Coordinates of C-alpha atoms in Angstrom, one line a residue:
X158 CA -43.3 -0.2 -6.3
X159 CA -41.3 -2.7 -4.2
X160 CA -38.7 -1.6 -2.5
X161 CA -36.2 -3.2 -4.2
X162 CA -37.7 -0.9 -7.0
X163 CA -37.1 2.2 -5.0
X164 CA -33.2 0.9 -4.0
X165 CA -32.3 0.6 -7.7
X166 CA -34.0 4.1 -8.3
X167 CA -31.9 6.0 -6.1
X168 CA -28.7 3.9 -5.2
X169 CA -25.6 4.1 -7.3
X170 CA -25.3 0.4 -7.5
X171 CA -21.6 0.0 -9.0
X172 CA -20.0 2.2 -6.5
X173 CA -21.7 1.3 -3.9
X174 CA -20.8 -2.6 -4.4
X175 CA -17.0 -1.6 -4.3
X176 CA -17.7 0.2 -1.2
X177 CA -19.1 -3.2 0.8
X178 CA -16.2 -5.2 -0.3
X179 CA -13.8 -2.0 0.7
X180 CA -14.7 -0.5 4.1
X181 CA -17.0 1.2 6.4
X182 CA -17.5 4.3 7.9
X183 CA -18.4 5.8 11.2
X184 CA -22.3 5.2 11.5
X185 CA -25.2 7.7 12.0
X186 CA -25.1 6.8 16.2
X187 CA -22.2 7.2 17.6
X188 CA -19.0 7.0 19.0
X189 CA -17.8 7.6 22.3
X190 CA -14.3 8.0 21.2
X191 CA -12.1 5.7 23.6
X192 CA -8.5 6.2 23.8
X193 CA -6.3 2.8 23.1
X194 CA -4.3 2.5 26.2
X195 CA -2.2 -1.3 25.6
X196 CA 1.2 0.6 25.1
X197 CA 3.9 -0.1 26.9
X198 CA 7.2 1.6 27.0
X199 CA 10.0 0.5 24.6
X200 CA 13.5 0.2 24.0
X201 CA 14.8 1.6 20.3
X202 CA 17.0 0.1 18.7
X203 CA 20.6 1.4 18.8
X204 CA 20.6 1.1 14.8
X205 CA 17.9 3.7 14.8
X206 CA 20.4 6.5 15.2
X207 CA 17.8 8.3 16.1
X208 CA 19.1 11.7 18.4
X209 CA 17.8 13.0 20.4
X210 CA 16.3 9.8 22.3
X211 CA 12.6 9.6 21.6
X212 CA 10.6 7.9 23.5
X213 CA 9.2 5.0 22.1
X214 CA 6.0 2.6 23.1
X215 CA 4.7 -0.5 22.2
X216 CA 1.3 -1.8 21.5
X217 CA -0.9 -4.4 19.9
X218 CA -4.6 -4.8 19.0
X219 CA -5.5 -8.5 19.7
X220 CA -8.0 -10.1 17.2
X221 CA -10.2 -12.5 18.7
X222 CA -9.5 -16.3 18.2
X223 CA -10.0 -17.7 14.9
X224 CA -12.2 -20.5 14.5
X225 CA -9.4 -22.3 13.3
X226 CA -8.2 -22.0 16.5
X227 CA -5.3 -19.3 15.2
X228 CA -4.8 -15.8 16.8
X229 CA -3.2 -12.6 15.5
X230 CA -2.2 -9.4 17.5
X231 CA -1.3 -6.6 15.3
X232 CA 1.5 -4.5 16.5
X233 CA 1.9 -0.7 16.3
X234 CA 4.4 1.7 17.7
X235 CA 4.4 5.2 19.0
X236 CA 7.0 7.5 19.1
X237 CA 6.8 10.6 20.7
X238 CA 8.5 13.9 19.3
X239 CA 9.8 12.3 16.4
X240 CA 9.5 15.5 14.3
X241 CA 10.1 18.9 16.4
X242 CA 6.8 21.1 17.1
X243 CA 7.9 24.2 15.6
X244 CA 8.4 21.5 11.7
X245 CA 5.3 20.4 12.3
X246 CA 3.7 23.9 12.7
X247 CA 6.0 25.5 10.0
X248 CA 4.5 22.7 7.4
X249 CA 0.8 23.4 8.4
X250 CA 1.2 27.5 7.7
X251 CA 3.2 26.6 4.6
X252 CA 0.3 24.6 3.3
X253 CA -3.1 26.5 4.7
X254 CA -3.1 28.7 1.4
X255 CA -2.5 25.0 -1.0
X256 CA -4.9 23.8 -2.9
X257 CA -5.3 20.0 -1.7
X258 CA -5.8 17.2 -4.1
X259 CA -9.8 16.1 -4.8
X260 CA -9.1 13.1 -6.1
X261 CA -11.6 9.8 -5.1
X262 CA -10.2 7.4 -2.8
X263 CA -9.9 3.9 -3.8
X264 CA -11.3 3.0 0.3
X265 CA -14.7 4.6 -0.1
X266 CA -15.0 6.7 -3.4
X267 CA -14.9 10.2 -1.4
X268 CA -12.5 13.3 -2.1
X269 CA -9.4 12.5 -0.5
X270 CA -8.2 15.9 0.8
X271 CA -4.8 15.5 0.8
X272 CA -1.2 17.2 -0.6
X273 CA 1.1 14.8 -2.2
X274 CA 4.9 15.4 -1.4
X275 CA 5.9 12.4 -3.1
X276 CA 4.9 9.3 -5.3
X277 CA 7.4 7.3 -7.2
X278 CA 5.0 6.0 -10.0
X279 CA 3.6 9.5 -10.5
X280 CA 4.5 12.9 -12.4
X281 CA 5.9 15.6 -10.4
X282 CA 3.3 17.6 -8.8
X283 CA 2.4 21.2 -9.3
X284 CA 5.9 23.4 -7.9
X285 CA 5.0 26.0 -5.6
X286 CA 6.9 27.8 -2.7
X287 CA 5.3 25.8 -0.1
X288 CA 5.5 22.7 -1.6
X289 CA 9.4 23.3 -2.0
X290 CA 9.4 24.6 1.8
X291 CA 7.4 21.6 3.0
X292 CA 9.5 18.5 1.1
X293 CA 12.9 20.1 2.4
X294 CA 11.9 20.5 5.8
X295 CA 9.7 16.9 5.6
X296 CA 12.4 15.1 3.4
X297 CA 15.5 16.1 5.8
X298 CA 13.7 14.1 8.8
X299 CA 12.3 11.5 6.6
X300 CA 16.2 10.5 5.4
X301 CA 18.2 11.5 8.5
X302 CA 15.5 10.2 11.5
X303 CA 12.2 8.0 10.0
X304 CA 13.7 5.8 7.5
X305 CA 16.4 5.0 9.9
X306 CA 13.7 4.4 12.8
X307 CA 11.5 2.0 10.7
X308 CA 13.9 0.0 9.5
X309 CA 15.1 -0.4 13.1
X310 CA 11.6 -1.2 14.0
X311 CA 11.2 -3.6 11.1
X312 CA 14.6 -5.2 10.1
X313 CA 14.8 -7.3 6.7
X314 CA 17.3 -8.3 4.0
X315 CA 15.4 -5.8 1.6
X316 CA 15.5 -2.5 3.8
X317 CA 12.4 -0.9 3.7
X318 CA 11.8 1.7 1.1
X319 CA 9.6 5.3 1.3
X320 CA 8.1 5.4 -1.6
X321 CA 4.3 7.6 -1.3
X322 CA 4.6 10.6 1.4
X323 CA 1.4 13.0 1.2
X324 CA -0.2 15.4 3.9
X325 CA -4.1 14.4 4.9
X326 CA -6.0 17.0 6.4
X327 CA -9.7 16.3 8.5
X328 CA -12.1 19.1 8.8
X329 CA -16.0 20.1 9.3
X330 CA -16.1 21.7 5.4
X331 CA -14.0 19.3 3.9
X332 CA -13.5 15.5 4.8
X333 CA -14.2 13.8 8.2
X334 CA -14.1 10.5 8.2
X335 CA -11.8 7.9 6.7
X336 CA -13.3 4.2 6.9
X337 CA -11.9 1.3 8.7
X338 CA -9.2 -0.8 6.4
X339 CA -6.0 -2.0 5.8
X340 CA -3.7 0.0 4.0
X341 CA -3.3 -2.3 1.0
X342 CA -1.0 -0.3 -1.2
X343 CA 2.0 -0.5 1.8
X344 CA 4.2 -2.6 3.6
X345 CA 4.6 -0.5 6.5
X346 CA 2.8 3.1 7.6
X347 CA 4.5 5.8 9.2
X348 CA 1.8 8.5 10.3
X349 CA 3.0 11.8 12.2
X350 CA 0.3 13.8 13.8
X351 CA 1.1 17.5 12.6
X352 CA -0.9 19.0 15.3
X353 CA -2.6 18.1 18.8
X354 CA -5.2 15.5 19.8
X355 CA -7.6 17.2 22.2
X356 CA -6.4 20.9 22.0
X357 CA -6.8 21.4 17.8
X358 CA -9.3 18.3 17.4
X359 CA -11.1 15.5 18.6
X360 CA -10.8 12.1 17.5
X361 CA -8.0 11.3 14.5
X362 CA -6.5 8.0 14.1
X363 CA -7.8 5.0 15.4
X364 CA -7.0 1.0 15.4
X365 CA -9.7 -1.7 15.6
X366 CA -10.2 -5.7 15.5
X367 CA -13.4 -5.3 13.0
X368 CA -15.8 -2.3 12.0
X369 CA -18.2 -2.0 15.0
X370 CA -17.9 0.9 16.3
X371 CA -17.1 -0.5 19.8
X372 CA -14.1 -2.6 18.4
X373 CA -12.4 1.6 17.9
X374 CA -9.6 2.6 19.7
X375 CA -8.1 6.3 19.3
X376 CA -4.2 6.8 19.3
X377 CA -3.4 10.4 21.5
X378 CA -1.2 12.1 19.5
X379 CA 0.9 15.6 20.0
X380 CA 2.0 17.8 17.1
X381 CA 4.8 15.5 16.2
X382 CA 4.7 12.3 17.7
X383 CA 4.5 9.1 15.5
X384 CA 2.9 6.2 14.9
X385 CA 3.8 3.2 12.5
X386 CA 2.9 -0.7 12.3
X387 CA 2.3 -2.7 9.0
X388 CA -0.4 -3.6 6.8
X389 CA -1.7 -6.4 9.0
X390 CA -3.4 -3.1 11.8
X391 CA -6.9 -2.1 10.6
X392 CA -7.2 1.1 11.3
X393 CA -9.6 4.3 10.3
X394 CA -9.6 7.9 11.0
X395 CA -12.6 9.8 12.4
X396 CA -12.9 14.0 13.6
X397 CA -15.6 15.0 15.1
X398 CA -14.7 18.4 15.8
X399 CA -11.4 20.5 14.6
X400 CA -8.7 20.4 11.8
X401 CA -6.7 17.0 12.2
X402 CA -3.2 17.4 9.7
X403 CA -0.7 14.3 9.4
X404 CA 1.7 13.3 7.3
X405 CA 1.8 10.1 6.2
X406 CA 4.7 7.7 4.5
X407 CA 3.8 4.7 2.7
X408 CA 7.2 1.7 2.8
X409 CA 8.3 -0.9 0.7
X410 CA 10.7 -3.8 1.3
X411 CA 13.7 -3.5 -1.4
X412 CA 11.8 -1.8 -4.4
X413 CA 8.4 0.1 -4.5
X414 CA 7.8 -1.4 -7.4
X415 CA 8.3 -5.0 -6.2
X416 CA 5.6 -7.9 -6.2
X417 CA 3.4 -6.5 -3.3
X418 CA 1.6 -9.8 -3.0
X419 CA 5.2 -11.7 -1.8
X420 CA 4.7 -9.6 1.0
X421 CA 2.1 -12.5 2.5
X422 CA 2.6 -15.4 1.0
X423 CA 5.1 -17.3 3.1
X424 CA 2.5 -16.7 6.1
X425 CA -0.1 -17.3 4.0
X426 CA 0.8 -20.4 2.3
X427 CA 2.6 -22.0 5.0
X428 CA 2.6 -26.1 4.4
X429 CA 1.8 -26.1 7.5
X430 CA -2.2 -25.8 7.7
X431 CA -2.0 -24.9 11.2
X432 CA 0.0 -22.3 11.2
X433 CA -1.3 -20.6 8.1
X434 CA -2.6 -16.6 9.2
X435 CA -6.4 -16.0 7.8
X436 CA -5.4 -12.4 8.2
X437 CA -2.6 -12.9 5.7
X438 CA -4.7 -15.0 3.5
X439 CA -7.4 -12.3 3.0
X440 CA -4.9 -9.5 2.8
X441 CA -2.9 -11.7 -0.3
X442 CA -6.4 -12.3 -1.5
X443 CA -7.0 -8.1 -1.3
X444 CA -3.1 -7.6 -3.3
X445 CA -3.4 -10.2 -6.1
X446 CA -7.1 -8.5 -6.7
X447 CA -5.3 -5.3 -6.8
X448 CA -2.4 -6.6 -8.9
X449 CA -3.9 -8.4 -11.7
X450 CA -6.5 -5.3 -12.2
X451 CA -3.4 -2.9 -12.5
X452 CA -2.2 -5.3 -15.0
X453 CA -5.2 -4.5 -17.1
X454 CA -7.1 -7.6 -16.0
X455 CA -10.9 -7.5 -15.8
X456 CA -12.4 -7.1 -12.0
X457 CA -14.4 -10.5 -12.5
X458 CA -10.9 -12.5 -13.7
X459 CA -8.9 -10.3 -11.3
X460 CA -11.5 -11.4 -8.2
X461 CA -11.9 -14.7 -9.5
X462 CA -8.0 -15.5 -8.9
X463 CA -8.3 -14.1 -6.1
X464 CA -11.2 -15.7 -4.4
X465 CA -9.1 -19.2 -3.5
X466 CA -7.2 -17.3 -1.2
X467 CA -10.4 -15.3 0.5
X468 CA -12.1 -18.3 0.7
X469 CA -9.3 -19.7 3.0
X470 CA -9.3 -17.1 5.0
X471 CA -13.4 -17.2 5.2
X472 CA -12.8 -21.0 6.0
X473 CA -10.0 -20.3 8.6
X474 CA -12.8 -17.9 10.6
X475 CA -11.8 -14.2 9.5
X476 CA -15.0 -12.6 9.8
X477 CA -13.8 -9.6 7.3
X478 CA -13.4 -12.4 5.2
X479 CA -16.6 -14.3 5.2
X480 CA -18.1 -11.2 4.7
X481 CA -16.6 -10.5 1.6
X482 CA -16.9 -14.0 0.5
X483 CA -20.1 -14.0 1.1
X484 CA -20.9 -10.6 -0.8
X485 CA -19.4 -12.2 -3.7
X486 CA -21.3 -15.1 -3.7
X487 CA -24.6 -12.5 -3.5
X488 CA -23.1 -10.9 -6.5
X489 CA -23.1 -13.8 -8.1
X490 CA -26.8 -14.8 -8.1
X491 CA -26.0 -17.3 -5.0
X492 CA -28.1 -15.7 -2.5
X493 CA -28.7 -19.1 -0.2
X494 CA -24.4 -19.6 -0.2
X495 CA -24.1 -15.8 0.5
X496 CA -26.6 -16.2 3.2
X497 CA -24.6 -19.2 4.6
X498 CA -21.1 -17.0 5.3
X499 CA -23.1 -14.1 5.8
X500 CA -24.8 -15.1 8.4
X501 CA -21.0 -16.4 9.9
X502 CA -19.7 -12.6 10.4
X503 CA -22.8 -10.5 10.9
X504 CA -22.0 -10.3 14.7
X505 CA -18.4 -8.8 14.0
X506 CA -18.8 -7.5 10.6
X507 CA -21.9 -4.8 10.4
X508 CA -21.3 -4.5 6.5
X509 CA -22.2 -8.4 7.1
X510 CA -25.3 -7.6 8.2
X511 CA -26.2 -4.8 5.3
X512 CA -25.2 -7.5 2.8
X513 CA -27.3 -10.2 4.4
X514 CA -29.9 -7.3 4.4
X515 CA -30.0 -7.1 0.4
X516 CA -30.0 -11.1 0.5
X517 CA -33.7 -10.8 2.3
X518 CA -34.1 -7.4 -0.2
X519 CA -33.9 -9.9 -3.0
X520 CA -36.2 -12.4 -1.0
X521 CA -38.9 -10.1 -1.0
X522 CA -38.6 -9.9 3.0
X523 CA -39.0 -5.9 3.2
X524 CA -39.2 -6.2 6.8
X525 CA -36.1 -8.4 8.0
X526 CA -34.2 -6.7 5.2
X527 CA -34.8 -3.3 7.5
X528 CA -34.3 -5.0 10.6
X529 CA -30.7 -5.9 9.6
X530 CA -29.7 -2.8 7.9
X531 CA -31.3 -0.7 11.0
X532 CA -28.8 -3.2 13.2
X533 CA -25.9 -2.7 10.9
X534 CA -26.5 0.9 10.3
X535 CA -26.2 1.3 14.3
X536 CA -23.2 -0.2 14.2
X537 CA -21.2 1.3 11.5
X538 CA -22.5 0.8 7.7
X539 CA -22.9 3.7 6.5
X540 CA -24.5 1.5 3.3
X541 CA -27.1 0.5 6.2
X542 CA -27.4 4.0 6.5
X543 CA -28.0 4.8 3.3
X544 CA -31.3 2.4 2.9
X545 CA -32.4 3.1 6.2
X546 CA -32.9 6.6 4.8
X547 CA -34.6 5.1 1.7
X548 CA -36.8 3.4 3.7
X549 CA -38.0 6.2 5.8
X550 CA -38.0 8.2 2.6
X551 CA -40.2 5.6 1.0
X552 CA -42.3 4.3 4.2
X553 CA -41.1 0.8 3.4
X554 CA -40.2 -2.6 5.3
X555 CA -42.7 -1.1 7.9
X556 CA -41.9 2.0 8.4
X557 CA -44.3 4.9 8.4
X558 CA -42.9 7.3 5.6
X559 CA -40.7 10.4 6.9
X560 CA -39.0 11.9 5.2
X561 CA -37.3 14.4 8.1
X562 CA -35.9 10.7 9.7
X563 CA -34.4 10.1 6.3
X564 CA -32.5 13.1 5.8
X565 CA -31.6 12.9 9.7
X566 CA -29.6 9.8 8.6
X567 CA -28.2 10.6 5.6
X568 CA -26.7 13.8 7.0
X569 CA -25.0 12.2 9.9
X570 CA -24.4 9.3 7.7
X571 CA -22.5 12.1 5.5
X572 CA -20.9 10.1 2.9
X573 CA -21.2 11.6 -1.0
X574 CA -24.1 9.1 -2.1
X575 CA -26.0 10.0 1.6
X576 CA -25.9 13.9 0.7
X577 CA -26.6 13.6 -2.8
X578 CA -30.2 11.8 -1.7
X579 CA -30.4 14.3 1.1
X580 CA -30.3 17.1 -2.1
X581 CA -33.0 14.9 -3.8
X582 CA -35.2 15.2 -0.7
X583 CA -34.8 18.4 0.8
X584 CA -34.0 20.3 -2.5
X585 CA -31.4 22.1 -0.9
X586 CA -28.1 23.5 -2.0
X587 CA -26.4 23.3 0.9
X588 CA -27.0 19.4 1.0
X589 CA -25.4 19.5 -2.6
X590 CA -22.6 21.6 -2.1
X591 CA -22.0 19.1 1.0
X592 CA -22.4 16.1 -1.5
X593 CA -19.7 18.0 -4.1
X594 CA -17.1 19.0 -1.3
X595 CA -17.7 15.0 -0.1
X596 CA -16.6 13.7 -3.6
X597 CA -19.8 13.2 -5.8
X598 CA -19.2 13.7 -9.6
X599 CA -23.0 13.4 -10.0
X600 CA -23.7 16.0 -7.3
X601 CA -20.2 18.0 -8.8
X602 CA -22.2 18.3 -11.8
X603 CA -25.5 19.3 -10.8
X604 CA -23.8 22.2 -8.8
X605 CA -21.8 23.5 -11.6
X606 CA -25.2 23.2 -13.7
X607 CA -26.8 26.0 -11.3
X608 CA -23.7 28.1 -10.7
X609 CA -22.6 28.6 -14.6
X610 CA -26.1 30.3 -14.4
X611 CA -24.7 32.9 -11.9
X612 CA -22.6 35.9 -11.9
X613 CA -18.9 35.7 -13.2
X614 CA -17.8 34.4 -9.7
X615 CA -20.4 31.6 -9.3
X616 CA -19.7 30.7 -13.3
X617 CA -16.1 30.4 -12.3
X618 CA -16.9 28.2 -9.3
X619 CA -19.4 26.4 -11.1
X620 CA -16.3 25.7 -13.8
X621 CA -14.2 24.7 -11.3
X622 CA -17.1 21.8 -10.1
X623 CA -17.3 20.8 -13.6
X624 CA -13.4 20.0 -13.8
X625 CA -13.6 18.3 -11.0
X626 CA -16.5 16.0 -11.8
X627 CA -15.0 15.7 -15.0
X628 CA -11.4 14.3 -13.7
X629 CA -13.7 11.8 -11.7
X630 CA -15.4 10.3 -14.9
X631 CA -18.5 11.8 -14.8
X632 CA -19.7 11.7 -18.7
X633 CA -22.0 14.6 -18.4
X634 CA -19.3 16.7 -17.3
X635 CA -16.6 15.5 -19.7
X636 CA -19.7 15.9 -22.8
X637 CA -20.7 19.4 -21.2
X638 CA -16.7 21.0 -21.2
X639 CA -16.3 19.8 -24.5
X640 CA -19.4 21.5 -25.8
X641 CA -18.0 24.6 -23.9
X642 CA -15.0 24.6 -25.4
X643 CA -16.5 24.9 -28.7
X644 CA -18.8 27.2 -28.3
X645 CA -16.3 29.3 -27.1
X646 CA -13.5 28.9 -29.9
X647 CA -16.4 30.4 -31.9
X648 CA -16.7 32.9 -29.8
X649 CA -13.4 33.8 -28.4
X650 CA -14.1 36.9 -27.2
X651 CA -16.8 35.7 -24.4
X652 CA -16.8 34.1 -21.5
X653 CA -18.1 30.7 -20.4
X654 CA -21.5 32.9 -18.6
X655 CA -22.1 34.3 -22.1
X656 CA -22.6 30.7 -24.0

């Protein structure tokens, strides 16, 4: 078999396309963690209201020159002690005994580990105590001392709106990583770190000009101080080591409901050629996508209306861009034009390099296809990863087969798809419990298959997988509860272990 063959056999193709044009994650080799240090201090403004004082810094990550000749510096703003230490404490006790949301990201598919407090497009979420506890004590600073401070920060006609608030927690059992990206479904992001960088974790938030892992800066944050900035900062989260909890608020100019792709467009399409932001051509290009598929338009039509505008950007220089350009053109059947803009970003862009990597896949060059995902893997794809581990496993593009290298990889690669092959190899059930808690339907599934064989408590975990796979789409677990459930209206008096 080729190993094109052996890709297709064990890579989860659809998802894993999203996830190149989406993000990437922290890579199997490193990161030495370095602390962004370009703030400087910063005077508030008086309409803030905000009392007491708070000390207040700015900052900006600088994105290299365009090769339209363009620049862009992203700004960001950190604010120390903008919610009191003994809040900030009180929330996290209030919520260690919650049960956190599971749902699959829409940046990279995996369990998102988090505790919404408030979406305006959504239902109202499950009362409890501590939710009550945590949304008074949250939603008295949010209206009397954030909401006041970022529209200070970031005066318009249409004041800026709060519209998602949610709590994301980082840990060794749950979720660790969160990849680079911009955050595509807000105006402006304001991030409070609920306990302390250094003492209770290592890592947490940081800000970057592209997804090497070099390009990473980490923000040093105390239990309450802030940070917030707008869509235009790429940005990612990574723990190494501890529990990391923030609270996060998602704004809106005027209406959360309003056309999120006017947010762009006057810097965008400026008639003015020159002045025209790629950044703000690619992240339009990212909102109309987003738009028209919310709409109920297909993903082809939706990315197809879309492409003008990523094209631009692609043309302009954005390397994000070219990439992503590029990938579609692969996706397309164009492999020499993908290769073309490719070939454009791979130094900046290490998913770049991964894509180019299934353009020499599909070229039947085994070897330079390894070369480049071994380069982007190092780098920060964790889709690079992911083959590298399938070429170990397989002893392909001139590798010796190994499969203890492959699972080394895919369990500091750690994504759901990596863990779910690591199961596949090792047989283990620790690798597919990892895979489950990481987000996997598939692996979801194939632990609640084993543990509805178990005693009553490992049926009722099992159950609980099942659900969960279920909510995420998975078919067999949506055909296997419904069979459950009729077996058991026949026989009412037994449990789910006795069918």
């Amino acid at each position: 078999n080729s190993f094109c063959t052996l890709l297709a056999a064990v890579m989860i193709a659809p998802a894993l396309a999203v996830f190149t044009c989406l993000a990437v994650v922290l890579p199997v080799y490193g990161d030495d963690l370095r602390i962004f240090d370009g703030f400087t201090p910063f005077q508030l403004p008086e309409a803030s209201g905000a009392e007491p004082p708070i000390e207040v810094q700015r900052g900006a990550t600088e994105w290299p020159t365009f090769a339209d000749g363009s620049s862009h510096a992203s700004t960001l703003f950190r604010l120390g002690g903008v919610v009191d230490a003994t809040s900030a404490a009180d929330v996290i006790q209030a919520l260690q005994a919650e049960a956190f949301q599971t749902d699959l990201d829409s940046v990279d598919g995996a369990a998102t580990h988090q505790y919404w407090l408030y979406a305006y497009n959504r239902r109202q979420y499950e009362p409890s105590k501590a939710r009550e506890f945590v949304n008074r004590t949250l939603g008295a600073i949010l209206e009397t001392r954030i909401t006041p401070i970022v529209r200070a920060l970031y005066p318009r006609a249409e004041e800026l709106q709060p519209c998602f608030s949610f709590i994301r927690r980082y840990k060794d059992t749950e979720r660790t990583r969160h990849p680079t990206h911009f955050d595509v479904q807000s105006h402006t992001t304001f991030i409070v770190s609920l306990n302390n960088f250094g003492d209770d974790y290592t890592g947490g938030i940081y800000v970057a000009t592209g997804d090497r892992v070099q390009d990473r800066r980490y923000l040093s944050l105390k239990a309450g101080d802030g940070a917030v900035h707008q869509s235009d900062l790429l940005h990612g989260v990574h723990v190494p080591s501890g529990t990391r909890w923030s609270w996060v608020v998602w704004f809106a100019p005027g209406r959360c409901d309003a056309d999120s792709t006017e947010w762009h467009r006057s810097q965008a399409d400026t008639q003015d050629p020159a002045a025209a932001s790629p950044l703000h051509q690619f992240l339009l290009a990212r909102r109309l996508q987003a738009k028209l598929e919310d709409e109920g338009r297909n993903a082809d039509d939706a990315r197809a209306s879309a492409e003008p505008w990523l094209r631009r950007a692609a043309e302009a220089g954005f390397a994000r861009a070219q990439n992503e350009y590029g990938e579609a053109l692969r996706q397309s059947g164009d492999n020499a034009g993908a290769a073309e803009w490719l070939e454009k970003a791979a130094d900046r862009e290490p998913a770049a390099r991964y894509n180019l990597g299934l353009v020499r896949l599909a070229e039947g060059n085994d070897e330079a296809a390894v070369s480049l995902f071994d380069s982007a893997c190092r780098d920060g794809s964790p889709d690079a990863c992911f083959n590298m581990a399938v070429a170990h496993s397989g002893g392909k593009g001139g590798l010796d087969r190994d499969t203890a290298a492959a699972l080394d990889i895919l369990r500091r690669t750690d994504t759901p798809e990596a863990m779910l092959f690591a199961s596949e190899l090792s047989d283990s059930d620790q690798d597919l419990e990892r895979a489950s808690v990481l987000g996997s339907p598939e692996a979801q599934y194939r632990l609640a298959r084993k543990l509805l064989s178990g005693g009553q408590q490992r049926r009722e975990e099992g159950l609980r997988y099942l659900e969960r796979a279920a909510r995420n789409g998975h078919r067999g677990s949506q055909q296997t509860i419904a069979a459950l459930k009729r077996a058991k209206a026949k026989r009412p008096t037994q449990g789910y272990g006795d069918l």
